[in-house]
């Protein structure tokens, strides 16, 4: 009996996501747990997403370019409507290293967030400005088998997410054609279909555009909002045609096909307080103190030459 009571106590002590959490837009039309009452760590102080104030970012010279493994691998993959977004599972051969990371991380999935408007939809904002969508590529440390195992780790960097804001443009993004055309086949929760062969490099900006990014430590943006994520948000946005962006809110629904249709729109979490955290950048920003001598040396050499002349 004592062993049973101890097991019960440990079970109750663990944060558990409800069977039906939802976004604010969905909570207005159905009975579910909205963001204000999300469980687990969702009310913590190291939460994501955030607004990135570029004037307060700090230059970190250790944030070197990423090394991408198998991001160019073209394969057919399954896309699924999981009731909160569309998600594509990825094989473990796709990996990232470098980028200021201390270990190699393997990709497990990617998903997107959006609105039914073009002036909001991303989770992160930059200087208060939203993107129309946001793409998240989720990775876990190479030593783990799955996300659950990574979340059981003790570090604040067990998961690495690459975030890309998506903005509307006048041109069609052919890299997304395959994905957008599949939406009509995954309209309802639990629907899935095979995508034609594609690579992750088809979706994101060119590799030479990925040298500049922001870095901070935060959380998952859905319950249980575990604060074990090292975030990378790239400066360079992904550009999609307006019609490609709006297809997501037009074609997709939160619910099962048998239920009343509820359009899948505004499936993003609002920005959270940064608190005492620092956002770093691999590009322009406020330099770290130890970087000052390196940055000032060329300027002092120039001024000295002018003075002696």
GROMACS .gro file of C-alpha atoms in nm:
model
  309
    1UNK     CA    1   0.000   0.000   0.000
    2UNK     CA    2   0.284   0.240   0.089
    3UNK     CA    3   0.451   0.174  -0.246
    4UNK     CA    4   0.125   0.242  -0.425
    5UNK     CA    5   0.074   0.572  -0.240
    6UNK     CA    6   0.430   0.681  -0.318
    7UNK     CA    7   0.379   0.602  -0.688
    8UNK     CA    8   0.050   0.793  -0.687
    9UNK     CA    9   0.215   1.094  -0.523
   10UNK     CA   10   0.496   1.097  -0.780
   11UNK     CA   11   0.245   1.073  -1.063
   12UNK     CA   12   0.039   1.363  -0.932
   13UNK     CA   13   0.354   1.572  -0.888
   14UNK     CA   14   0.439   1.554  -1.258
   15UNK     CA   15   0.297   1.831  -1.483
   16UNK     CA   16   0.060   1.665  -1.726
   17UNK     CA   17  -0.090   1.829  -2.033
   18UNK     CA   18  -0.469   1.816  -2.048
   19UNK     CA   19  -0.638   1.600  -2.305
   20UNK     CA   20  -0.760   1.908  -2.486
   21UNK     CA   21  -0.549   2.220  -2.458
   22UNK     CA   22  -0.602   2.483  -2.726
   23UNK     CA   23  -0.517   2.827  -2.855
   24UNK     CA   24  -0.716   3.136  -2.765
   25UNK     CA   25  -0.892   3.141  -3.102
   26UNK     CA   26  -1.020   2.789  -3.047
   27UNK     CA   27  -1.119   2.842  -2.684
   28UNK     CA   28  -1.375   3.101  -2.794
   29UNK     CA   29  -1.583   2.838  -2.976
   30UNK     CA   30  -1.522   2.514  -2.788
   31UNK     CA   31  -1.464   2.385  -2.435
   32UNK     CA   32  -1.089   2.351  -2.396
   33UNK     CA   33  -0.800   2.481  -2.187
   34UNK     CA   34  -0.679   2.814  -2.329
   35UNK     CA   35  -0.330   2.968  -2.293
   36UNK     CA   36  -0.403   3.149  -1.966
   37UNK     CA   37  -0.458   2.814  -1.797
   38UNK     CA   38  -0.208   2.595  -1.979
   39UNK     CA   39  -0.056   2.348  -1.730
   40UNK     CA   40   0.292   2.226  -1.654
   41UNK     CA   41   0.565   2.491  -1.674
   42UNK     CA   42   0.361   2.729  -1.892
   43UNK     CA   43   0.344   2.993  -1.621
   44UNK     CA   44   0.721   2.985  -1.566
   45UNK     CA   45   0.976   3.264  -1.606
   46UNK     CA   46   1.183   3.122  -1.894
   47UNK     CA   47   0.903   3.095  -2.148
   48UNK     CA   48   0.883   3.124  -2.526
   49UNK     CA   49   0.816   3.288  -2.763
   50UNK     CA   50   0.951   3.637  -2.695
   51UNK     CA   51   0.978   3.973  -2.865
   52UNK     CA   52   1.338   4.024  -2.977
   53UNK     CA   53   1.442   4.385  -2.916
   54UNK     CA   54   1.735   4.419  -3.153
   55UNK     CA   55   1.870   4.726  -2.970
   56UNK     CA   56   1.924   4.512  -2.661
   57UNK     CA   57   2.078   4.206  -2.824
   58UNK     CA   58   2.438   4.126  -2.737
   59UNK     CA   59   2.697   4.017  -2.990
   60UNK     CA   60   2.836   3.673  -2.911
   61UNK     CA   61   3.140   3.582  -3.120
   62UNK     CA   62   3.095   3.211  -3.042
   63UNK     CA   63   2.777   3.206  -3.251
   64UNK     CA   64   2.946   3.077  -3.564
   65UNK     CA   65   2.764   2.939  -3.872
   66UNK     CA   66   2.578   2.610  -3.842
   67UNK     CA   67   2.683   2.285  -4.002
   68UNK     CA   68   2.381   2.119  -4.164
   69UNK     CA   69   2.384   1.742  -4.222
   70UNK     CA   70   2.132   1.589  -4.467
   71UNK     CA   71   1.931   1.911  -4.486
   72UNK     CA   72   1.968   1.855  -4.861
   73UNK     CA   73   1.833   1.500  -4.843
   74UNK     CA   74   1.529   1.464  -5.070
   75UNK     CA   75   1.269   1.219  -4.943
   76UNK     CA   76   0.896   1.163  -4.936
   77UNK     CA   77   0.766   1.232  -4.586
   78UNK     CA   78   0.429   1.220  -4.411
   79UNK     CA   79   0.246   1.540  -4.320
   80UNK     CA   80  -0.021   1.521  -4.050
   81UNK     CA   81  -0.284   1.753  -3.904
   82UNK     CA   82  -0.224   1.700  -3.531
   83UNK     CA   83  -0.514   1.918  -3.418
   84UNK     CA   84  -0.289   2.217  -3.344
   85UNK     CA   85  -0.080   2.254  -3.660
   86UNK     CA   86   0.052   2.052  -3.952
   87UNK     CA   87   0.357   1.848  -3.861
   88UNK     CA   88   0.611   1.659  -4.068
   89UNK     CA   89   0.821   1.392  -3.893
   90UNK     CA   90   1.189   1.378  -3.989
   91UNK     CA   91   1.444   1.098  -3.985
   92UNK     CA   92   1.735   1.107  -3.742
   93UNK     CA   93   2.003   1.141  -4.009
   94UNK     CA   94   1.917   1.514  -4.041
   95UNK     CA   95   2.140   1.697  -3.794
   96UNK     CA   96   2.285   2.034  -3.694
   97UNK     CA   97   2.608   2.121  -3.518
   98UNK     CA   98   2.816   2.435  -3.476
   99UNK     CA   99   2.608   2.747  -3.434
  100UNK     CA  100   2.734   2.791  -3.080
  101UNK     CA  101   2.583   2.455  -2.981
  102UNK     CA  102   2.784   2.236  -2.748
  103UNK     CA  103   2.659   1.911  -2.902
  104UNK     CA  104   2.516   1.765  -3.222
  105UNK     CA  105   2.135   1.765  -3.248
  106UNK     CA  106   1.915   1.550  -3.471
  107UNK     CA  107   1.591   1.669  -3.629
  108UNK     CA  108   1.266   1.501  -3.526
  109UNK     CA  109   0.994   1.715  -3.690
  110UNK     CA  110   0.890   2.053  -3.822
  111UNK     CA  111   0.563   2.242  -3.793
  112UNK     CA  112   0.423   2.590  -3.856
  113UNK     CA  113   0.220   2.864  -3.689
  114UNK     CA  114  -0.001   3.115  -3.872
  115UNK     CA  115  -0.303   3.346  -3.876
  116UNK     CA  116  -0.573   3.431  -4.130
  117UNK     CA  117  -0.410   3.773  -4.174
  118UNK     CA  118  -0.069   3.877  -4.303
  119UNK     CA  119   0.033   4.112  -4.021
  120UNK     CA  120   0.041   3.843  -3.752
  121UNK     CA  121   0.082   3.469  -3.724
  122UNK     CA  122   0.442   3.418  -3.610
  123UNK     CA  123   0.517   3.331  -3.250
  124UNK     CA  124   0.837   3.532  -3.213
  125UNK     CA  125   0.831   3.900  -3.299
  126UNK     CA  126   1.125   4.124  -3.383
  127UNK     CA  127   1.108   4.481  -3.253
  128UNK     CA  128   0.736   4.423  -3.204
  129UNK     CA  129   0.679   4.318  -3.564
  130UNK     CA  130   0.519   3.982  -3.644
  131UNK     CA  131   0.567   3.761  -3.943
  132UNK     CA  132   0.268   3.611  -4.122
  133UNK     CA  133   0.383   3.262  -4.018
  134UNK     CA  134   0.668   3.088  -3.839
  135UNK     CA  135   0.842   2.760  -3.921
  136UNK     CA  136   0.995   2.557  -3.638
  137UNK     CA  137   1.240   2.274  -3.703
  138UNK     CA  138   1.270   2.075  -3.380
  139UNK     CA  139   1.591   1.890  -3.287
  140UNK     CA  140   1.697   1.688  -2.984
  141UNK     CA  141   2.045   1.601  -2.861
  142UNK     CA  142   2.189   1.319  -3.068
  143UNK     CA  143   2.216   1.089  -2.765
  144UNK     CA  144   1.839   1.079  -2.711
  145UNK     CA  145   1.596   0.844  -2.884
  146UNK     CA  146   1.292   1.074  -2.881
  147UNK     CA  147   1.149   1.400  -2.749
  148UNK     CA  148   1.016   1.240  -2.429
  149UNK     CA  149   1.364   1.118  -2.341
  150UNK     CA  150   1.508   1.463  -2.416
  151UNK     CA  151   1.252   1.629  -2.190
  152UNK     CA  152   1.359   1.398  -1.908
  153UNK     CA  153   1.711   1.544  -1.930
  154UNK     CA  154   1.836   1.797  -1.674
  155UNK     CA  155   1.976   2.066  -1.903
  156UNK     CA  156   1.814   2.380  -2.041
  157UNK     CA  157   1.937   2.288  -2.390
  158UNK     CA  158   1.806   1.935  -2.440
  159UNK     CA  159   1.604   2.055  -2.741
  160UNK     CA  160   1.722   2.294  -3.013
  161UNK     CA  161   1.460   2.467  -3.227
  162UNK     CA  162   1.540   2.662  -3.542
  163UNK     CA  163   1.280   2.934  -3.597
  164UNK     CA  164   1.214   3.112  -3.926
  165UNK     CA  165   0.970   3.400  -3.958
  166UNK     CA  166   0.771   3.391  -4.281
  167UNK     CA  167   0.670   3.708  -4.463
  168UNK     CA  168   0.439   3.774  -4.756
  169UNK     CA  169   0.593   3.848  -5.095
  170UNK     CA  170   0.478   3.892  -5.455
  171UNK     CA  171   0.654   3.580  -5.577
  172UNK     CA  172   0.551   3.217  -5.543
  173UNK     CA  173   0.787   3.008  -5.329
  174UNK     CA  174   0.823   2.687  -5.529
  175UNK     CA  175   0.992   2.514  -5.235
  176UNK     CA  176   0.659   2.525  -5.051
  177UNK     CA  177   0.438   2.425  -5.346
  178UNK     CA  178   0.444   2.058  -5.251
  179UNK     CA  179   0.348   2.128  -4.889
  180UNK     CA  180   0.075   2.383  -4.968
  181UNK     CA  181  -0.086   2.156  -5.226
  182UNK     CA  182  -0.109   1.876  -4.968
  183UNK     CA  183  -0.319   2.081  -4.723
  184UNK     CA  184  -0.649   1.979  -4.883
  185UNK     CA  185  -0.562   1.617  -4.795
  186UNK     CA  186  -0.501   1.687  -4.424
  187UNK     CA  187  -0.787   1.924  -4.351
  188UNK     CA  188  -0.899   1.758  -4.028
  189UNK     CA  189  -0.730   1.634  -3.712
  190UNK     CA  190  -0.546   1.302  -3.759
  191UNK     CA  191  -0.557   1.327  -4.140
  192UNK     CA  192  -0.219   1.253  -4.299
  193UNK     CA  193  -0.074   1.209  -4.645
  194UNK     CA  194   0.258   1.156  -4.821
  195UNK     CA  195   0.442   1.458  -4.952
  196UNK     CA  196   0.638   1.438  -5.274
  197UNK     CA  197   1.014   1.426  -5.233
  198UNK     CA  198   1.167   1.744  -5.089
  199UNK     CA  199   1.453   1.856  -4.867
  200UNK     CA  200   1.462   2.100  -4.577
  201UNK     CA  201   1.684   2.327  -4.787
  202UNK     CA  202   1.383   2.362  -5.022
  203UNK     CA  203   1.195   2.537  -4.741
  204UNK     CA  204   1.447   2.766  -4.574
  205UNK     CA  205   1.668   3.053  -4.698
  206UNK     CA  206   1.996   2.980  -4.877
  207UNK     CA  207   2.274   2.862  -4.648
  208UNK     CA  208   2.474   3.182  -4.702
  209UNK     CA  209   2.176   3.371  -4.553
  210UNK     CA  210   2.181   3.166  -4.232
  211UNK     CA  211   2.493   3.311  -4.071
  212UNK     CA  212   2.302   3.575  -3.877
  213UNK     CA  213   2.065   3.464  -3.604
  214UNK     CA  214   1.941   3.538  -3.252
  215UNK     CA  215   1.999   3.300  -2.961
  216UNK     CA  216   1.831   3.264  -2.623
  217UNK     CA  217   1.720   2.997  -2.378
  218UNK     CA  218   1.349   2.933  -2.340
  219UNK     CA  219   1.072   2.677  -2.360
  220UNK     CA  220   0.846   2.478  -2.583
  221UNK     CA  221   0.558   2.700  -2.697
  222UNK     CA  222   0.291   2.436  -2.631
  223UNK     CA  223   0.206   2.246  -2.310
  224UNK     CA  224   0.384   2.145  -2.101
  225UNK     CA  225   0.607   2.440  -2.207
  226UNK     CA  226   0.920   2.267  -2.071
  227UNK     CA  227   1.203   2.517  -2.022
  228UNK     CA  228   1.464   2.304  -2.195
  229UNK     CA  229   1.497   2.469  -2.534
  230UNK     CA  230   1.790   2.654  -2.688
  231UNK     CA  231   1.628   2.881  -2.946
  232UNK     CA  232   1.773   3.006  -3.273
  233UNK     CA  233   1.567   3.264  -3.463
  234UNK     CA  234   1.720   3.361  -3.797
  235UNK     CA  235   1.745   3.718  -3.921
  236UNK     CA  236   1.656   3.620  -4.278
  237UNK     CA  237   1.283   3.549  -4.327
  238UNK     CA  238   1.125   3.292  -4.555
  239UNK     CA  239   0.921   3.460  -4.831
  240UNK     CA  240   0.588   3.310  -4.940
  241UNK     CA  241   0.323   3.446  -5.172
  242UNK     CA  242   0.020   3.585  -4.991
  243UNK     CA  243  -0.203   3.314  -5.140
  244UNK     CA  244   0.032   3.039  -5.019
  245UNK     CA  245   0.016   3.179  -4.666
  246UNK     CA  246  -0.362   3.211  -4.658
  247UNK     CA  247  -0.412   2.852  -4.779
  248UNK     CA  248  -0.326   2.728  -4.430
  249UNK     CA  249  -0.616   2.905  -4.258
  250UNK     CA  250  -0.852   2.836  -4.549
  251UNK     CA  251  -0.790   2.463  -4.579
  252UNK     CA  252  -0.718   2.341  -4.227
  253UNK     CA  253  -0.943   2.275  -3.927
  254UNK     CA  254  -0.869   2.206  -3.560
  255UNK     CA  255  -1.130   1.935  -3.527
  256UNK     CA  256  -1.209   1.586  -3.646
  257UNK     CA  257  -1.406   1.560  -3.968
  258UNK     CA  258  -1.713   1.442  -3.776
  259UNK     CA  259  -1.724   1.757  -3.560
  260UNK     CA  260  -1.832   2.112  -3.633
  261UNK     CA  261  -1.572   2.287  -3.848
  262UNK     CA  262  -1.340   2.523  -3.658
  263UNK     CA  263  -1.084   2.690  -3.887
  264UNK     CA  264  -0.724   2.643  -3.783
  265UNK     CA  265  -0.611   3.005  -3.755
  266UNK     CA  266  -0.418   3.204  -3.495
  267UNK     CA  267  -0.244   2.888  -3.375
  268UNK     CA  268   0.038   3.083  -3.217
  269UNK     CA  269   0.124   3.162  -2.857
  270UNK     CA  270   0.159   3.529  -2.760
  271UNK     CA  271   0.504   3.656  -2.665
  272UNK     CA  272   0.616   3.601  -2.306
  273UNK     CA  273   0.818   3.819  -2.070
  274UNK     CA  274   1.193   3.806  -2.130
  275UNK     CA  275   1.268   3.867  -1.763
  276UNK     CA  276   1.637   3.859  -1.680
  277UNK     CA  277   1.736   3.664  -1.990
  278UNK     CA  278   1.978   3.798  -2.251
  279UNK     CA  279   1.921   3.758  -2.624
  280UNK     CA  280   2.244   3.715  -2.819
  281UNK     CA  281   2.309   3.773  -3.187
  282UNK     CA  282   2.567   3.644  -3.427
  283UNK     CA  283   2.539   3.971  -3.621
  284UNK     CA  284   2.507   4.334  -3.511
  285UNK     CA  285   2.433   4.409  -3.148
  286UNK     CA  286   2.596   4.519  -2.822
  287UNK     CA  287   2.932   4.338  -2.812
  288UNK     CA  288   3.036   4.117  -2.525
  289UNK     CA  289   3.298   4.285  -2.301
  290UNK     CA  290   3.577   4.045  -2.407
  291UNK     CA  291   3.509   4.130  -2.772
  292UNK     CA  292   3.581   4.501  -2.734
  293UNK     CA  293   3.960   4.480  -2.785
  294UNK     CA  294   3.918   4.288  -3.109
  295UNK     CA  295   3.661   4.532  -3.240
  296UNK     CA  296   3.846   4.847  -3.132
  297UNK     CA  297   4.193   4.748  -3.254
  298UNK     CA  298   4.137   4.839  -3.622
  299UNK     CA  299   3.978   5.172  -3.526
  300UNK     CA  300   4.263   5.265  -3.288
  301UNK     CA  301   4.523   5.172  -3.551
  302UNK     CA  302   4.349   5.400  -3.802
  303UNK     CA  303   4.323   5.692  -3.559
  304UNK     CA  304   4.689   5.655  -3.458
  305UNK     CA  305   4.799   5.659  -3.823
  306UNK     CA  306   4.594   5.973  -3.887
  307UNK     CA  307   4.737   6.147  -3.578
  308UNK     CA  308   5.101   6.062  -3.664
  309UNK     CA  309   5.052   6.171  -4.025
   0.00000   0.00000   0.00000
